[in-house]
């Protein structure tokens, strides 16, 4: 049995297959996911699992060099923005319009759907290298 923190087989597989500059997305229950993007659906109930629980889990294994957030999170969900920035204080952040974030999902290796029910709780994680 796998000992590391990410025990979901689909998430673990996607992380293991990622290369430098590849992107993995995590988001709220309402984010529309393109049919061409793999969706790993973890949502089981309102708020379960939370966006931050899933982000914290993924960050146990994925080396992240940059994150992308919706510009709208600044005004529509500042509490979530604060949590993300506290968790990734040294990671550069690029803010993009939510419409661009939705379009960027076409290039994401996968989208992990959480049970999060707060607005704009979505992130694109850009993979870094460990050497």
Short mmCIF file of C-alpha atoms in Angstrom, two decimals:
data_model
loop_
_atom_site.label_atom_id
_atom_site.label_comp_id
_atom_site.label_asym_id
_atom_site.label_seq_id
_atom_site.Cartn_x
_atom_site.Cartn_y
_atom_site.Cartn_z
CA UNK A 1 0.00 0.00 0.00
CA UNK A 2 1.20 3.51 -0.87
CA UNK A 3 2.67 5.33 2.16
CA UNK A 4 2.65 8.91 0.95
CA UNK A 5 -0.14 11.43 1.54
CA UNK A 6 -1.84 11.21 -1.87
CA UNK A 7 -3.59 7.85 -1.80
CA UNK A 8 -6.25 8.61 -4.41
CA UNK A 9 -5.04 6.51 -7.32
CA UNK A 10 -6.17 8.91 -10.05
CA UNK A 11 -4.58 11.98 -8.43
CA UNK A 12 -1.39 10.05 -7.69
CA UNK A 13 -1.19 8.87 -11.32
CA UNK A 14 -1.69 12.36 -12.74
CA UNK A 15 0.97 13.86 -10.46
CA UNK A 16 3.43 11.09 -11.34
CA UNK A 17 2.93 11.74 -15.06
CA UNK A 18 3.39 15.52 -14.86
CA UNK A 19 6.41 17.28 -16.32
CA UNK A 20 7.84 20.77 -16.01
CA UNK A 21 5.23 23.47 -16.83
CA UNK A 22 2.34 20.98 -16.94
CA UNK A 23 -0.78 22.14 -15.12
CA UNK A 24 -3.14 20.45 -12.67
CA UNK A 25 -6.38 22.16 -11.64
CA UNK A 26 -8.34 21.98 -8.42
CA UNK A 27 -11.70 23.63 -8.06
CA UNK A 28 -15.08 24.11 -6.57
CA UNK A 29 -18.12 21.98 -7.28
CA UNK A 30 -19.50 24.41 -9.86
CA UNK A 31 -16.53 24.81 -12.21
CA UNK A 32 -17.44 23.69 -15.75
CA UNK A 33 -14.91 21.14 -16.96
CA UNK A 34 -14.31 20.58 -20.68
CA UNK A 35 -15.17 17.10 -21.95
CA UNK A 36 -11.56 16.74 -23.13
CA UNK A 37 -10.09 17.28 -19.64
CA UNK A 38 -9.93 14.40 -17.20
CA UNK A 39 -12.17 15.15 -14.21
CA UNK A 40 -11.34 13.51 -10.90
CA UNK A 41 -14.56 14.02 -8.95
CA UNK A 42 -14.06 13.89 -5.19
CA UNK A 43 -17.21 15.83 -4.24
CA UNK A 44 -19.49 13.89 -1.93
CA UNK A 45 -21.47 16.63 -0.16
CA UNK A 46 -21.64 20.38 0.31
CA UNK A 47 -18.10 21.32 1.42
CA UNK A 48 -16.78 17.74 1.48
CA UNK A 49 -13.95 17.60 0.73
CA UNK A 50 -13.00 21.23 1.01
CA UNK A 51 -10.88 23.00 -1.58
CA UNK A 52 -8.09 23.58 0.97
CA UNK A 53 -8.07 19.94 2.12
CA UNK A 54 -7.53 18.79 -1.46
CA UNK A 55 -4.97 21.51 -2.23
CA UNK A 56 -2.98 20.65 0.90
CA UNK A 57 -3.02 16.98 -0.06
CA UNK A 58 -1.83 17.59 -3.63
CA UNK A 59 0.94 19.90 -2.42
CA UNK A 60 2.39 17.00 -0.43
CA UNK A 61 3.61 15.48 -3.71
CA UNK A 62 3.49 18.09 -6.48
CA UNK A 63 6.32 20.59 -6.93
CA UNK A 64 4.63 23.87 -7.86
CA UNK A 65 6.49 26.79 -9.44
CA UNK A 66 3.53 29.13 -10.14
CA UNK A 67 -0.18 29.29 -9.44
CA UNK A 68 -2.99 30.89 -11.41
CA UNK A 69 -6.09 32.27 -9.72
CA UNK A 70 -9.16 34.07 -11.01
CA UNK A 71 -8.95 37.84 -10.71
CA UNK A 72 -12.45 37.72 -9.22
CA UNK A 73 -11.27 35.85 -6.11
CA UNK A 74 -9.85 39.14 -4.80
CA UNK A 75 -13.31 40.65 -4.32
CA UNK A 76 -15.65 37.65 -4.33
CA UNK A 77 -13.75 35.28 -2.03
CA UNK A 78 -10.94 37.15 -0.22
CA UNK A 79 -10.96 34.63 2.65
CA UNK A 80 -10.03 31.81 0.27
CA UNK A 81 -7.38 33.97 -1.38
CA UNK A 82 -5.83 34.59 2.02
CA UNK A 83 -5.76 30.84 2.78
CA UNK A 84 -4.14 30.05 -0.57
CA UNK A 85 -1.50 32.75 -0.15
CA UNK A 86 -0.77 31.58 3.41
CA UNK A 87 -0.28 28.00 2.16
CA UNK A 88 1.94 29.05 -0.77
CA UNK A 89 3.68 32.21 0.49
CA UNK A 90 6.76 31.92 -1.75
CA UNK A 91 4.97 30.80 -4.91
CA UNK A 92 4.41 33.42 -7.63
CA UNK A 93 0.73 34.12 -8.35
CA UNK A 94 -0.72 35.16 -11.68
CA UNK A 95 -4.27 36.49 -11.62
CA UNK A 96 -6.34 35.93 -14.76
CA UNK A 97 -10.01 36.55 -15.58
CA UNK A 98 -12.25 33.63 -14.63
CA UNK A 99 -13.17 33.21 -18.30
CA UNK A 100 -9.48 32.61 -19.11
CA UNK A 101 -9.21 30.11 -16.28
CA UNK A 102 -12.12 28.13 -17.68
CA UNK A 103 -10.48 28.17 -21.13
CA UNK A 104 -7.14 27.07 -19.64
CA UNK A 105 -8.74 23.88 -18.35
CA UNK A 106 -8.47 22.54 -21.90
CA UNK A 107 -4.69 22.33 -21.39
CA UNK A 108 -4.78 21.03 -17.82
CA UNK A 109 -3.70 17.42 -17.27
CA UNK A 110 -6.73 16.96 -14.99
CA UNK A 111 -9.29 18.86 -12.94
CA UNK A 112 -9.93 17.73 -9.37
CA UNK A 113 -13.50 18.62 -8.36
CA UNK A 114 -14.02 19.23 -4.66
CA UNK A 115 -17.18 19.77 -2.66
CA UNK A 116 -16.26 23.43 -2.17
CA UNK A 117 -19.29 25.72 -2.40
CA UNK A 118 -17.64 29.14 -2.29
CA UNK A 119 -17.13 31.30 -5.40
CA UNK A 120 -13.92 31.28 -7.43
CA UNK A 121 -12.26 28.58 -5.31
CA UNK A 122 -10.29 27.34 -8.31
CA UNK A 123 -6.56 27.10 -8.95
CA UNK A 124 -4.20 26.09 -11.71
CA UNK A 125 -0.98 24.59 -10.37
CA UNK A 126 2.02 24.83 -12.69
CA UNK A 127 4.47 21.99 -12.13
CA UNK A 128 8.05 22.78 -11.28
CA UNK A 129 11.07 20.51 -11.08
CA UNK A 130 12.72 19.07 -7.98
CA UNK A 131 16.29 19.40 -9.24
#
